[in-house]
C-alpha cells in the first residue's frame, strides 16, 4: 500500500471498544492499517474516545495494541480516557465483574502519568467546524460551573486536560448512572448520559461548538427505539450501519458514536471520519 506522507490528512474517531480486539483490528484494517503489522497508514490519525476495556473477550489485547501505537508513533493515536479506564486511575468508582491483570492496568496508568491519555481533543469536522471530543460529552452544567463557560472548543479542551492529575476527582465527577439519583446536568465528561444529562442540558442553551462522544447513545440500537424523549429524537438523525447519531441543537450538533458492544460485539459499526474519505 502506498500513501503520500504529505498532503491531505485523515482523522478517524473510534467509539467504545469494550475489549473487542478483533473488531478494533478489523476497523483499523478497513481504515488502511497493515493487516500483518498493524501499522497505520501515514496519512491517518486515530482518535479513540475511551472505554477500551471490559465486556468483550480480550481487554488485555486491546490495551497492548493501543500501547504499541501510543508508544511507537507519537501523535498518530490520540487516546481519550473513559470511565472504564478511570477504574484503574483511582479507587474503583463502581463494581465490575472483570478486572484487568496488573501488567495491563499498569500500562493504562502509565498512559495517564505520561500524558498519553487525555480527556479532550478537538478535530475539524464537517464545514471545518471545531468538534470537541470527550468520552461522554461535556454537559452544559460542567461547562459553566467547572470550566467557566469557554466559548470555543480548543479552550474547553485545554481546560479539561489541565484538570488531569491534581483534579482527577473533578474529571471523574459522576452522573446518574453512578449515583442512581435523578439526572445531573453538571455530570462529568466521563459519565454524562446522552439521553438524560448531556443533550437535555444543552437544549435551548446555545452550545458554542459541536461535540462528539461515546459512552452512551440516544438511540437503543438493539431495541430499535429512542432512549431520549421525543423532543430530542425529532432533532436526531441516525446512521444505523455505522451506529452514529447526530442531534441538531440550534446551529451546533452533538454526535454520538458508541457502538454499544456488549459481551458480544455489535453487528455493524464504523469509525467516524469527519472528512468522509481521503
Ligand atoms: Mn463509558
mmCIF file of C-alpha atoms in Angstrom, residues 74-257:
data_model
loop_
_atom_site.group_PDB
_atom_site.id
_atom_site.type_symbol
_atom_site.label_atom_id
_atom_site.label_comp_id
_atom_site.label_asym_id
_atom_site.label_seq_id
_atom_site.Cartn_x
_atom_site.Cartn_y
_atom_site.Cartn_z
ATOM 1 C CA UNK A 74 3.726 9.761 18.803
ATOM 2 C CA UNK A 75 0.749 11.842 17.740
ATOM 3 C CA UNK A 76 -0.695 9.213 15.405
ATOM 4 C CA UNK A 77 -3.017 7.770 18.036
ATOM 5 C CA UNK A 78 -4.891 10.076 20.383
ATOM 6 C CA UNK A 79 -6.306 8.178 23.336
ATOM 7 C CA UNK A 80 -9.056 9.640 25.489
ATOM 8 C CA UNK A 81 -9.966 8.367 28.931
ATOM 9 C CA UNK A 82 -13.264 6.602 29.605
ATOM 10 C CA UNK A 83 -14.926 5.677 32.867
ATOM 11 C CA UNK A 84 -13.671 2.081 32.458
ATOM 12 C CA UNK A 85 -10.041 3.252 32.236
ATOM 13 C CA UNK A 86 -10.662 5.500 35.265
ATOM 14 C CA UNK A 87 -11.344 2.353 37.295
ATOM 15 C CA UNK A 88 -7.560 1.876 37.312
ATOM 16 C CA UNK A 89 -6.570 5.523 37.876
ATOM 17 C CA UNK A 90 -8.235 5.978 41.258
ATOM 18 C CA UNK A 91 -10.153 3.850 43.722
ATOM 19 C CA UNK A 92 -12.741 1.989 41.586
ATOM 20 C CA UNK A 93 -15.919 4.051 41.248
ATOM 21 C CA UNK A 94 -18.165 1.065 40.578
ATOM 22 C CA UNK A 95 -18.059 -2.691 40.844
ATOM 23 C CA UNK A 96 -17.469 -4.640 37.667
ATOM 24 C CA UNK A 97 -17.089 -8.388 37.278
ATOM 25 C CA UNK A 98 -13.863 -8.089 35.264
ATOM 26 C CA UNK A 99 -10.579 -6.663 36.409
ATOM 27 C CA UNK A 100 -7.530 -6.117 34.168
ATOM 28 C CA UNK A 101 -4.410 -8.046 35.125
ATOM 29 C CA UNK A 102 -1.797 -5.956 36.953
ATOM 30 C CA UNK A 103 0.533 -5.571 33.981
ATOM 31 C CA UNK A 104 -2.272 -4.330 31.732
ATOM 32 C CA UNK A 105 -3.575 -1.946 34.403
ATOM 33 C CA UNK A 106 -0.023 -0.596 34.767
ATOM 34 C CA UNK A 107 0.053 0.234 31.039
ATOM 35 C CA UNK A 108 -3.174 2.239 31.409
ATOM 36 C CA UNK A 109 -1.816 4.062 34.477
ATOM 37 C CA UNK A 110 1.391 4.782 32.563
ATOM 38 C CA UNK A 111 -0.545 6.491 29.753
ATOM 39 C CA UNK A 112 -2.217 8.783 32.289
ATOM 40 C CA UNK A 113 1.034 9.549 34.119
ATOM 41 C CA UNK A 114 2.906 10.206 30.859
ATOM 42 C CA UNK A 115 0.263 12.430 29.253
ATOM 43 C CA UNK A 116 -0.537 9.844 26.562
ATOM 44 C CA UNK A 117 -4.186 9.611 27.612
ATOM 45 C CA UNK A 118 -6.219 12.802 27.666
ATOM 46 C CA UNK A 119 -9.740 13.958 28.469
ATOM 47 C CA UNK A 120 -10.491 16.002 25.373
ATOM 48 C CA UNK A 121 -9.302 16.749 21.856
ATOM 49 C CA UNK A 122 -10.595 18.964 19.049
ATOM 50 C CA UNK A 123 -10.829 17.919 15.403
ATOM 51 C CA UNK A 124 -12.050 19.787 12.336
ATOM 52 C CA UNK A 125 -15.474 18.450 11.456
ATOM 53 C CA UNK A 126 -17.907 18.996 8.587
ATOM 54 C CA UNK A 127 -17.746 22.543 7.256
ATOM 55 C CA UNK A 128 -14.387 22.878 9.033
ATOM 56 C CA UNK A 129 -16.213 23.471 12.323
ATOM 57 C CA UNK A 130 -14.363 22.533 15.522
ATOM 58 C CA UNK A 131 -15.668 19.394 17.203
ATOM 59 C CA UNK A 132 -14.877 18.814 20.892
ATOM 60 C CA UNK A 133 -14.398 15.105 21.566
ATOM 61 C CA UNK A 134 -14.679 13.597 25.068
ATOM 62 C CA UNK A 135 -15.732 10.171 26.327
ATOM 63 C CA UNK A 136 -19.256 11.032 27.452
ATOM 64 C CA UNK A 137 -19.680 14.649 26.311
ATOM 65 C CA UNK A 138 -19.298 18.000 28.041
ATOM 66 C CA UNK A 139 -22.526 18.860 29.857
ATOM 67 C CA UNK A 140 -23.842 22.412 29.945
ATOM 68 C CA UNK A 141 -23.590 22.477 33.743
ATOM 69 C CA UNK A 142 -19.986 21.278 33.818
ATOM 70 C CA UNK A 143 -19.027 23.679 31.008
ATOM 71 C CA UNK A 144 -20.469 26.583 33.002
ATOM 72 C CA UNK A 145 -19.655 25.651 36.615
ATOM 73 C CA UNK A 146 -16.286 23.925 36.301
ATOM 74 C CA UNK A 147 -14.777 25.378 33.102
ATOM 75 C CA UNK A 148 -16.196 28.912 33.322
ATOM 76 C CA UNK A 149 -18.105 28.729 30.011
ATOM 77 C CA UNK A 150 -15.281 28.920 27.413
ATOM 78 C CA UNK A 151 -16.811 29.832 24.069
ATOM 79 C CA UNK A 152 -14.531 27.836 21.812
ATOM 80 C CA UNK A 153 -13.745 24.140 21.632
ATOM 81 C CA UNK A 154 -9.968 24.462 21.901
ATOM 82 C CA UNK A 155 -10.195 26.424 25.148
ATOM 83 C CA UNK A 156 -12.707 23.928 26.522
ATOM 84 C CA UNK A 157 -10.376 21.012 25.656
ATOM 85 C CA UNK A 158 -7.378 22.777 27.218
ATOM 86 C CA UNK A 159 -9.341 23.487 30.396
ATOM 87 C CA UNK A 160 -10.402 19.840 30.647
ATOM 88 C CA UNK A 161 -6.895 18.489 30.030
ATOM 89 C CA UNK A 162 -5.451 20.876 32.625
ATOM 90 C CA UNK A 163 -7.518 19.114 35.291
ATOM 91 C CA UNK A 164 -5.556 15.860 34.749
ATOM 92 C CA UNK A 165 -3.589 14.802 37.809
ATOM 93 C CA UNK A 166 -4.354 17.307 40.545
ATOM 94 C CA UNK A 167 -8.079 17.383 39.815
ATOM 95 C CA UNK A 168 -8.885 13.806 38.786
ATOM 96 C CA UNK A 169 -11.899 13.673 41.164
ATOM 97 C CA UNK A 170 -13.400 16.663 39.306
ATOM 98 C CA UNK A 171 -12.816 14.916 35.967
ATOM 99 C CA UNK A 172 -14.321 11.714 37.325
ATOM 100 C CA UNK A 173 -17.423 13.531 38.642
ATOM 101 C CA UNK A 174 -20.314 11.077 38.239
ATOM 102 C CA UNK A 175 -23.804 11.412 36.860
ATOM 103 C CA UNK A 176 -26.976 9.496 37.422
ATOM 104 C CA UNK A 177 -25.543 6.240 36.002
ATOM 105 C CA UNK A 178 -23.379 6.053 39.103
ATOM 106 C CA UNK A 179 -25.381 7.896 41.731
ATOM 107 C CA UNK A 180 -28.692 6.238 40.863
ATOM 108 C CA UNK A 181 -30.382 9.569 41.561
ATOM 109 C CA UNK A 182 -32.042 11.903 39.061
ATOM 110 C CA UNK A 183 -30.278 13.448 36.057
ATOM 111 C CA UNK A 184 -27.212 15.559 36.920
ATOM 112 C CA UNK A 185 -26.917 18.348 34.347
ATOM 113 C CA UNK A 186 -23.345 19.007 35.517
ATOM 114 C CA UNK A 187 -22.287 15.350 35.169
ATOM 115 C CA UNK A 188 -18.609 14.959 34.289
ATOM 116 C CA UNK A 189 -17.118 14.197 30.850
ATOM 117 C CA UNK A 190 -16.557 10.513 31.688
ATOM 118 C CA UNK A 191 -20.055 9.863 32.969
ATOM 119 C CA UNK A 192 -22.724 12.056 31.350
ATOM 120 C CA UNK A 193 -25.646 10.053 29.963
ATOM 121 C CA UNK A 194 -26.523 11.368 26.499
ATOM 122 C CA UNK A 195 -30.304 10.916 26.683
ATOM 123 C CA UNK A 196 -30.922 12.369 30.143
ATOM 124 C CA UNK A 197 -27.964 14.606 31.018
ATOM 125 C CA UNK A 198 -25.833 15.709 28.049
ATOM 126 C CA UNK A 199 -28.374 16.583 25.357
ATOM 127 C CA UNK A 200 -31.225 17.825 27.606
ATOM 128 C CA UNK A 201 -28.822 20.224 29.340
ATOM 129 C CA UNK A 202 -27.881 21.872 26.052
ATOM 130 C CA UNK A 203 -31.451 22.135 24.676
ATOM 131 C CA UNK A 204 -32.007 25.831 24.173
ATOM 132 C CA UNK A 205 -28.737 26.663 25.974
ATOM 133 C CA UNK A 206 -26.784 27.795 22.898
ATOM 134 C CA UNK A 207 -23.984 25.238 22.720
ATOM 135 C CA UNK A 208 -20.990 27.203 21.381
ATOM 136 C CA UNK A 209 -19.297 24.383 19.406
ATOM 137 C CA UNK A 210 -20.019 20.917 18.060
ATOM 138 C CA UNK A 211 -19.361 17.856 20.191
ATOM 139 C CA UNK A 212 -18.757 14.154 19.700
ATOM 140 C CA UNK A 213 -18.891 11.465 22.381
ATOM 141 C CA UNK A 214 -19.061 7.719 23.057
ATOM 142 C CA UNK A 215 -20.231 6.118 26.340
ATOM 143 C CA UNK A 216 -23.990 6.098 25.725
ATOM 144 C CA UNK A 217 -26.451 6.666 22.885
ATOM 145 C CA UNK A 218 -29.780 8.419 22.476
ATOM 146 C CA UNK A 219 -30.968 5.507 20.383
ATOM 147 C CA UNK A 220 -31.030 1.961 21.739
ATOM 148 C CA UNK A 221 -29.654 0.257 18.619
ATOM 149 C CA UNK A 222 -30.535 -3.308 19.561
ATOM 150 C CA UNK A 223 -34.074 -2.455 20.604
ATOM 151 C CA UNK A 224 -34.534 -0.026 17.720
ATOM 152 C CA UNK A 225 -36.105 2.732 19.795
ATOM 153 C CA UNK A 226 -35.058 6.058 21.293
ATOM 154 C CA UNK A 227 -33.994 6.224 24.929
ATOM 155 C CA UNK A 228 -34.312 10.020 24.679
ATOM 156 C CA UNK A 229 -37.531 11.968 24.780
ATOM 157 C CA UNK A 230 -39.431 12.888 21.620
ATOM 158 C CA UNK A 231 -38.201 16.484 21.546
ATOM 159 C CA UNK A 232 -34.638 15.154 21.238
ATOM 160 C CA UNK A 233 -35.458 12.243 18.919
ATOM 161 C CA UNK A 234 -37.054 14.703 16.493
ATOM 162 C CA UNK A 235 -33.772 16.622 16.199
ATOM 163 C CA UNK A 236 -31.677 13.469 15.715
ATOM 164 C CA UNK A 237 -30.657 11.592 12.592
ATOM 165 C CA UNK A 238 -29.324 8.034 12.662
ATOM 166 C CA UNK A 239 -26.819 6.073 10.595
ATOM 167 C CA UNK A 240 -27.725 2.549 11.632
ATOM 168 C CA UNK A 241 -24.949 0.690 9.819
ATOM 169 C CA UNK A 242 -22.291 2.970 11.392
ATOM 170 C CA UNK A 243 -24.179 3.302 14.699
ATOM 171 C CA UNK A 244 -23.731 7.067 14.603
ATOM 172 C CA UNK A 245 -26.348 9.559 15.732
ATOM 173 C CA UNK A 246 -26.363 13.336 15.256
ATOM 174 C CA UNK A 247 -28.589 15.806 17.117
ATOM 175 C CA UNK A 248 -29.086 19.385 15.938
ATOM 176 C CA UNK A 249 -29.171 21.976 18.710
ATOM 177 C CA UNK A 250 -29.604 25.398 17.168
ATOM 178 C CA UNK A 251 -26.585 25.860 14.924
ATOM 179 C CA UNK A 252 -24.496 23.196 16.633
ATOM 180 C CA UNK A 253 -24.678 19.423 16.863
ATOM 181 C CA UNK A 254 -23.904 16.582 19.232
ATOM 182 C CA UNK A 255 -22.706 13.379 17.585
ATOM 183 C CA UNK A 256 -22.749 10.029 19.399
ATOM 184 C CA UNK A 257 -20.646 7.086 18.192
#
